[in-house]
């Protein structure tokens, strides 16, 4: 296509998203400076992780008096997830003026697309859960189930990332286990990263768990080991033994607050624990015993 080499390439340049910004919209608004007289703009979006062009989008300018323009492509991007193949992007823009496209695009700017939250039914979104250890499957009644591995931590991780230390979110899971032993623990994990050694669970994150006798604990993992026990207690009245129980964790930086069946049991100041807070994933875990059966609603 014909180009005019005299067109000034200092405009347009990206304004948002920039600087490896976290974006919570799969069709983000791309903002850039206006080039006076431009009749169209063209955006390129690239997947950094696969070094591939995702799409090119052209459109008439939507600009304001402050000299900023925007385009909103309708092609949905992918959330960043644990497969490390999508969700991290770069983009650039150029203008068409006087019937000619600029020779060069603007410099690239970078951003992540992160999950804005989820409700999991397992029957429709089981592919968004990845087995970290143990054999997990969806039952005919729509529950996520594992029989566990005796003496090990079986777990699943939700693939999509919540990767910012300062993002607030609540994570809630309803679970139960077959009556076999009070020694089996039922767990959720936030701000975590799955481990490679099943006997130690996850390499980092905060685990909140209970036993069916009413014992509960909130702990911090670091480097595949338990680094700190933050909260502990026992109250048999809180727990429906071998029946459905709901665990809730609220990551309300710099605090971590937990509930069992809507009763608050821990409210801990965690401060600026950068190593653990940057763990970007949530998960479900259980510690297995013989004749074990663990269900998630």
mmCIF file with all atom_site columns, C-alpha atoms in Angstrom, residues 43-174:
data_model
loop_
_atom_site.group_PDB
_atom_site.id
_atom_site.type_symbol
_atom_site.label_atom_id
_atom_site.label_alt_id
_atom_site.label_comp_id
_atom_site.label_asym_id
_atom_site.label_entity_id
_atom_site.label_seq_id
_atom_site.pdbx_PDB_ins_code
_atom_site.Cartn_x
_atom_site.Cartn_y
_atom_site.Cartn_z
_atom_site.occupancy
_atom_site.B_iso_or_equiv
_atom_site.pdbx_formal_charge
_atom_site.auth_seq_id
_atom_site.auth_comp_id
_atom_site.auth_asym_id
_atom_site.auth_atom_id
_atom_site.pdbx_PDB_model_num
ATOM 1   C CA . UNK A 1 43  ? -3.499  -1.224  15.684 1.00 0.00 ? 43  UNK A CA 1
ATOM 2   C CA . UNK A 1 44  ? -1.442  -4.403  15.831 1.00 0.00 ? 44  UNK A CA 1
ATOM 3   C CA . UNK A 1 45  ? -1.691  -6.732  18.853 1.00 0.00 ? 45  UNK A CA 1
ATOM 4   C CA . UNK A 1 46  ? 0.909   -9.466  19.348 1.00 0.00 ? 46  UNK A CA 1
ATOM 5   C CA . UNK A 1 47  ? 1.073   -12.462 21.676 1.00 0.00 ? 47  UNK A CA 1
ATOM 6   C CA . UNK A 1 48  ? 4.481   -12.091 23.309 1.00 0.00 ? 48  UNK A CA 1
ATOM 7   C CA . UNK A 1 49  ? 4.585   -15.661 24.607 1.00 0.00 ? 49  UNK A CA 1
ATOM 8   C CA . UNK A 1 50  ? 4.212   -17.196 21.139 1.00 0.00 ? 50  UNK A CA 1
ATOM 9   C CA . UNK A 1 51  ? 5.673   -14.277 19.158 1.00 0.00 ? 51  UNK A CA 1
ATOM 10  C CA . UNK A 1 52  ? 2.608   -14.270 16.913 1.00 0.00 ? 52  UNK A CA 1
ATOM 11  C CA . UNK A 1 53  ? 0.295   -11.601 15.544 1.00 0.00 ? 53  UNK A CA 1
ATOM 12  C CA . UNK A 1 54  ? -3.140  -11.869 17.189 1.00 0.00 ? 54  UNK A CA 1
ATOM 13  C CA . UNK A 1 55  ? -4.932  -9.299  15.038 1.00 0.00 ? 55  UNK A CA 1
ATOM 14  C CA . UNK A 1 56  ? -4.713  -6.048  13.108 1.00 0.00 ? 56  UNK A CA 1
ATOM 15  C CA . UNK A 1 57  ? -7.550  -3.568  13.519 1.00 0.00 ? 57  UNK A CA 1
ATOM 16  C CA . UNK A 1 58  ? -8.321  -0.437  11.503 1.00 0.00 ? 58  UNK A CA 1
ATOM 17  C CA . UNK A 1 59  ? -10.903 2.197   12.341 1.00 0.00 ? 59  UNK A CA 1
ATOM 18  C CA . UNK A 1 60  ? -11.947 5.833   12.125 1.00 0.00 ? 60  UNK A CA 1
ATOM 19  C CA . UNK A 1 61  ? -10.689 7.970   15.015 1.00 0.00 ? 61  UNK A CA 1
ATOM 20  C CA . UNK A 1 62  ? -12.740 8.537   18.144 1.00 0.00 ? 62  UNK A CA 1
ATOM 21  C CA . UNK A 1 63  ? -10.870 11.479  19.647 1.00 0.00 ? 63  UNK A CA 1
ATOM 22  C CA . UNK A 1 64  ? -11.539 14.066  22.341 1.00 0.00 ? 64  UNK A CA 1
ATOM 23  C CA . UNK A 1 65  ? -10.532 17.675  22.921 1.00 0.00 ? 65  UNK A CA 1
ATOM 24  C CA . UNK A 1 66  ? -7.500  16.587  24.954 1.00 0.00 ? 66  UNK A CA 1
ATOM 25  C CA . UNK A 1 67  ? -5.911  15.105  21.842 1.00 0.00 ? 67  UNK A CA 1
ATOM 26  C CA . UNK A 1 68  ? -6.488  11.483  22.824 1.00 0.00 ? 68  UNK A CA 1
ATOM 27  C CA . UNK A 1 69  ? -8.074  8.883   20.562 1.00 0.00 ? 69  UNK A CA 1
ATOM 28  C CA . UNK A 1 70  ? -9.343  5.378   21.148 1.00 0.00 ? 70  UNK A CA 1
ATOM 29  C CA . UNK A 1 71  ? -10.203 2.194   19.309 1.00 0.00 ? 71  UNK A CA 1
ATOM 30  C CA . UNK A 1 72  ? -12.006 -0.829  20.763 1.00 0.00 ? 72  UNK A CA 1
ATOM 31  C CA . UNK A 1 73  ? -11.452 -3.985  18.694 1.00 0.00 ? 73  UNK A CA 1
ATOM 32  C CA . UNK A 1 74  ? -14.108 -6.619  19.359 1.00 0.00 ? 74  UNK A CA 1
ATOM 33  C CA . UNK A 1 75  ? -11.762 -9.612  19.039 1.00 0.00 ? 75  UNK A CA 1
ATOM 34  C CA . UNK A 1 76  ? -11.501 -11.141 22.509 1.00 0.00 ? 76  UNK A CA 1
ATOM 35  C CA . UNK A 1 77  ? -8.029  -11.688 23.897 1.00 0.00 ? 77  UNK A CA 1
ATOM 36  C CA . UNK A 1 78  ? -7.129  -14.553 26.234 1.00 0.00 ? 78  UNK A CA 1
ATOM 37  C CA . UNK A 1 79  ? -6.496  -14.342 29.964 1.00 0.00 ? 79  UNK A CA 1
ATOM 38  C CA . UNK A 1 80  ? -2.995  -14.995 31.238 1.00 0.00 ? 80  UNK A CA 1
ATOM 39  C CA . UNK A 1 81  ? -2.857  -18.504 32.633 1.00 0.00 ? 81  UNK A CA 1
ATOM 40  C CA . UNK A 1 82  ? -0.585  -21.163 34.008 1.00 0.00 ? 82  UNK A CA 1
ATOM 41  C CA . UNK A 1 83  ? 0.190   -22.656 30.599 1.00 0.00 ? 83  UNK A CA 1
ATOM 42  C CA . UNK A 1 84  ? 2.308   -19.552 29.880 1.00 0.00 ? 84  UNK A CA 1
ATOM 43  C CA . UNK A 1 85  ? 1.130   -19.403 26.261 1.00 0.00 ? 85  UNK A CA 1
ATOM 44  C CA . UNK A 1 86  ? -1.324  -16.497 26.298 1.00 0.00 ? 86  UNK A CA 1
ATOM 45  C CA . UNK A 1 87  ? -2.421  -13.382 28.129 1.00 0.00 ? 87  UNK A CA 1
ATOM 46  C CA . UNK A 1 88  ? 0.745   -11.268 27.752 1.00 0.00 ? 88  UNK A CA 1
ATOM 47  C CA . UNK A 1 89  ? 0.567   -8.865  24.814 1.00 0.00 ? 89  UNK A CA 1
ATOM 48  C CA . UNK A 1 90  ? 2.229   -5.966  23.081 1.00 0.00 ? 90  UNK A CA 1
ATOM 49  C CA . UNK A 1 91  ? 0.572   -3.416  20.788 1.00 0.00 ? 91  UNK A CA 1
ATOM 50  C CA . UNK A 1 92  ? 1.406   -0.512  18.547 1.00 0.00 ? 92  UNK A CA 1
ATOM 51  C CA . UNK A 1 93  ? -0.446  2.023   16.412 1.00 0.00 ? 93  UNK A CA 1
ATOM 52  C CA . UNK A 1 94  ? -0.021  4.121   13.273 1.00 0.00 ? 94  UNK A CA 1
ATOM 53  C CA . UNK A 1 95  ? -2.179  6.628   11.377 1.00 0.00 ? 95  UNK A CA 1
ATOM 54  C CA . UNK A 1 96  ? -3.483  7.222   7.880  1.00 0.00 ? 96  UNK A CA 1
ATOM 55  C CA . UNK A 1 97  ? -3.266  10.835  6.749  1.00 0.00 ? 97  UNK A CA 1
ATOM 56  C CA . UNK A 1 98  ? -3.622  12.423  3.332  1.00 0.00 ? 98  UNK A CA 1
ATOM 57  C CA . UNK A 1 99  ? -4.431  9.032   1.828  1.00 0.00 ? 99  UNK A CA 1
ATOM 58  C CA . UNK A 1 100 ? -1.211  7.421   3.092  1.00 0.00 ? 100 UNK A CA 1
ATOM 59  C CA . UNK A 1 101 ? -0.308  5.181   6.013  1.00 0.00 ? 101 UNK A CA 1
ATOM 60  C CA . UNK A 1 102 ? 2.705   6.110   8.094  1.00 0.00 ? 102 UNK A CA 1
ATOM 61  C CA . UNK A 1 103 ? 5.758   4.051   7.244  1.00 0.00 ? 103 UNK A CA 1
ATOM 62  C CA . UNK A 1 104 ? 6.437   3.067   10.844 1.00 0.00 ? 104 UNK A CA 1
ATOM 63  C CA . UNK A 1 105 ? 4.278   2.043   13.726 1.00 0.00 ? 105 UNK A CA 1
ATOM 64  C CA . UNK A 1 106 ? 4.728   3.593   17.146 1.00 0.00 ? 106 UNK A CA 1
ATOM 65  C CA . UNK A 1 107 ? 6.986   1.786   19.627 1.00 0.00 ? 107 UNK A CA 1
ATOM 66  C CA . UNK A 1 108 ? 5.395   -1.262  21.288 1.00 0.00 ? 108 UNK A CA 1
ATOM 67  C CA . UNK A 1 109 ? 3.696   -1.073  24.652 1.00 0.00 ? 109 UNK A CA 1
ATOM 68  C CA . UNK A 1 110 ? 2.949   -4.099  26.864 1.00 0.00 ? 110 UNK A CA 1
ATOM 69  C CA . UNK A 1 111 ? 0.074   -5.383  28.972 1.00 0.00 ? 111 UNK A CA 1
ATOM 70  C CA . UNK A 1 112 ? -1.401  -8.480  30.611 1.00 0.00 ? 112 UNK A CA 1
ATOM 71  C CA . UNK A 1 113 ? -5.022  -9.610  30.483 1.00 0.00 ? 113 UNK A CA 1
ATOM 72  C CA . UNK A 1 114 ? -5.984  -11.144 33.824 1.00 0.00 ? 114 UNK A CA 1
ATOM 73  C CA . UNK A 1 115 ? -9.103  -12.907 35.063 1.00 0.00 ? 115 UNK A CA 1
ATOM 74  C CA . UNK A 1 116 ? -11.845 -10.664 36.369 1.00 0.00 ? 116 UNK A CA 1
ATOM 75  C CA . UNK A 1 117 ? -13.210 -13.538 38.444 1.00 0.00 ? 117 UNK A CA 1
ATOM 76  C CA . UNK A 1 118 ? -15.117 -16.760 37.890 1.00 0.00 ? 118 UNK A CA 1
ATOM 77  C CA . UNK A 1 119 ? -17.903 -18.984 39.142 1.00 0.00 ? 119 UNK A CA 1
ATOM 78  C CA . UNK A 1 120 ? -17.106 -22.615 38.498 1.00 0.00 ? 120 UNK A CA 1
ATOM 79  C CA . UNK A 1 121 ? -19.779 -25.262 37.959 1.00 0.00 ? 121 UNK A CA 1
ATOM 80  C CA . UNK A 1 122 ? -17.200 -27.850 36.775 1.00 0.00 ? 122 UNK A CA 1
ATOM 81  C CA . UNK A 1 123 ? -19.693 -29.282 34.269 1.00 0.00 ? 123 UNK A CA 1
ATOM 82  C CA . UNK A 1 124 ? -19.050 -26.432 31.817 1.00 0.00 ? 124 UNK A CA 1
ATOM 83  C CA . UNK A 1 125 ? -15.574 -25.229 32.756 1.00 0.00 ? 125 UNK A CA 1
ATOM 84  C CA . UNK A 1 126 ? -13.621 -28.254 33.945 1.00 0.00 ? 126 UNK A CA 1
ATOM 85  C CA . UNK A 1 127 ? -10.944 -27.469 31.346 1.00 0.00 ? 127 UNK A CA 1
ATOM 86  C CA . UNK A 1 128 ? -10.092 -24.322 33.320 1.00 0.00 ? 128 UNK A CA 1
ATOM 87  C CA . UNK A 1 129 ? -8.886  -26.488 36.204 1.00 0.00 ? 129 UNK A CA 1
ATOM 88  C CA . UNK A 1 130 ? -5.516  -28.193 35.939 1.00 0.00 ? 130 UNK A CA 1
ATOM 89  C CA . UNK A 1 131 ? -4.554  -31.250 37.951 1.00 0.00 ? 131 UNK A CA 1
ATOM 90  C CA . UNK A 1 132 ? -1.495  -30.465 40.015 1.00 0.00 ? 132 UNK A CA 1
ATOM 91  C CA . UNK A 1 133 ? -1.403  -33.875 41.658 1.00 0.00 ? 133 UNK A CA 1
ATOM 92  C CA . UNK A 1 134 ? -3.797  -36.796 41.963 1.00 0.00 ? 134 UNK A CA 1
ATOM 93  C CA . UNK A 1 135 ? -6.626  -37.932 39.730 1.00 0.00 ? 135 UNK A CA 1
ATOM 94  C CA . UNK A 1 136 ? -9.562  -35.497 39.608 1.00 0.00 ? 136 UNK A CA 1
ATOM 95  C CA . UNK A 1 137 ? -12.757 -35.893 37.599 1.00 0.00 ? 137 UNK A CA 1
ATOM 96  C CA . UNK A 1 138 ? -16.294 -34.504 37.309 1.00 0.00 ? 138 UNK A CA 1
ATOM 97  C CA . UNK A 1 139 ? -19.036 -36.805 38.551 1.00 0.00 ? 139 UNK A CA 1
ATOM 98  C CA . UNK A 1 140 ? -22.370 -37.403 36.818 1.00 0.00 ? 140 UNK A CA 1
ATOM 99  C CA . UNK A 1 141 ? -23.970 -35.106 39.409 1.00 0.00 ? 141 UNK A CA 1
ATOM 100 C CA . UNK A 1 142 ? -21.584 -32.277 38.556 1.00 0.00 ? 142 UNK A CA 1
ATOM 101 C CA . UNK A 1 143 ? -19.155 -32.409 41.485 1.00 0.00 ? 143 UNK A CA 1
ATOM 102 C CA . UNK A 1 144 ? -15.390 -32.300 41.194 1.00 0.00 ? 144 UNK A CA 1
ATOM 103 C CA . UNK A 1 145 ? -14.025 -35.426 42.856 1.00 0.00 ? 145 UNK A CA 1
ATOM 104 C CA . UNK A 1 146 ? -10.790 -37.149 43.782 1.00 0.00 ? 146 UNK A CA 1
ATOM 105 C CA . UNK A 1 147 ? -10.090 -40.321 45.723 1.00 0.00 ? 147 UNK A CA 1
ATOM 106 C CA . UNK A 1 148 ? -6.771  -38.791 46.636 1.00 0.00 ? 148 UNK A CA 1
ATOM 107 C CA . UNK A 1 149 ? -3.395  -40.426 47.044 1.00 0.00 ? 149 UNK A CA 1
ATOM 108 C CA . UNK A 1 150 ? -2.814  -41.800 50.552 1.00 0.00 ? 150 UNK A CA 1
ATOM 109 C CA . UNK A 1 151 ? -0.107  -39.811 52.302 1.00 0.00 ? 151 UNK A CA 1
ATOM 110 C CA . UNK A 1 152 ? 0.039   -37.037 49.669 1.00 0.00 ? 152 UNK A CA 1
ATOM 111 C CA . UNK A 1 153 ? -1.572  -33.698 48.864 1.00 0.00 ? 153 UNK A CA 1
ATOM 112 C CA . UNK A 1 154 ? -3.849  -33.934 45.839 1.00 0.00 ? 154 UNK A CA 1
ATOM 113 C CA . UNK A 1 155 ? -4.701  -30.574 44.315 1.00 0.00 ? 155 UNK A CA 1
ATOM 114 C CA . UNK A 1 156 ? -6.074  -28.669 41.348 1.00 0.00 ? 156 UNK A CA 1
ATOM 115 C CA . UNK A 1 157 ? -5.271  -25.134 40.238 1.00 0.00 ? 157 UNK A CA 1
ATOM 116 C CA . UNK A 1 158 ? -7.514  -22.725 38.380 1.00 0.00 ? 158 UNK A CA 1
ATOM 117 C CA . UNK A 1 159 ? -5.545  -21.901 35.246 1.00 0.00 ? 159 UNK A CA 1
ATOM 118 C CA . UNK A 1 160 ? -6.323  -18.185 35.115 1.00 0.00 ? 160 UNK A CA 1
ATOM 119 C CA . UNK A 1 161 ? -4.098  -15.801 37.048 1.00 0.00 ? 161 UNK A CA 1
ATOM 120 C CA . UNK A 1 162 ? -4.834  -13.189 39.697 1.00 0.00 ? 162 UNK A CA 1
ATOM 121 C CA . UNK A 1 163 ? -1.341  -11.843 39.528 1.00 0.00 ? 163 UNK A CA 1
ATOM 122 C CA . UNK A 1 164 ? -1.257  -8.469  41.305 1.00 0.00 ? 164 UNK A CA 1
ATOM 123 C CA . UNK A 1 165 ? -0.260  -8.173  44.975 1.00 0.00 ? 165 UNK A CA 1
ATOM 124 C CA . UNK A 1 166 ? -2.766  -5.393  45.554 1.00 0.00 ? 166 UNK A CA 1
ATOM 125 C CA . UNK A 1 167 ? -5.806  -6.926  43.881 1.00 0.00 ? 167 UNK A CA 1
ATOM 126 C CA . UNK A 1 168 ? -8.635  -7.713  46.298 1.00 0.00 ? 168 UNK A CA 1
ATOM 127 C CA . UNK A 1 169 ? -10.679 -10.835 45.809 1.00 0.00 ? 169 UNK A CA 1
ATOM 128 C CA . UNK A 1 170 ? -12.799 -13.354 47.702 1.00 0.00 ? 170 UNK A CA 1
ATOM 129 C CA . UNK A 1 171 ? -12.370 -17.043 47.009 1.00 0.00 ? 171 UNK A CA 1
ATOM 130 C CA . UNK A 1 172 ? -15.033 -19.457 48.216 1.00 0.00 ? 172 UNK A CA 1
ATOM 131 C CA . UNK A 1 173 ? -15.252 -23.237 47.867 1.00 0.00 ? 173 UNK A CA 1
ATOM 132 C CA . UNK A 1 174 ? -17.838 -25.744 49.107 1.00 0.00 ? 174 UNK A CA 1
#
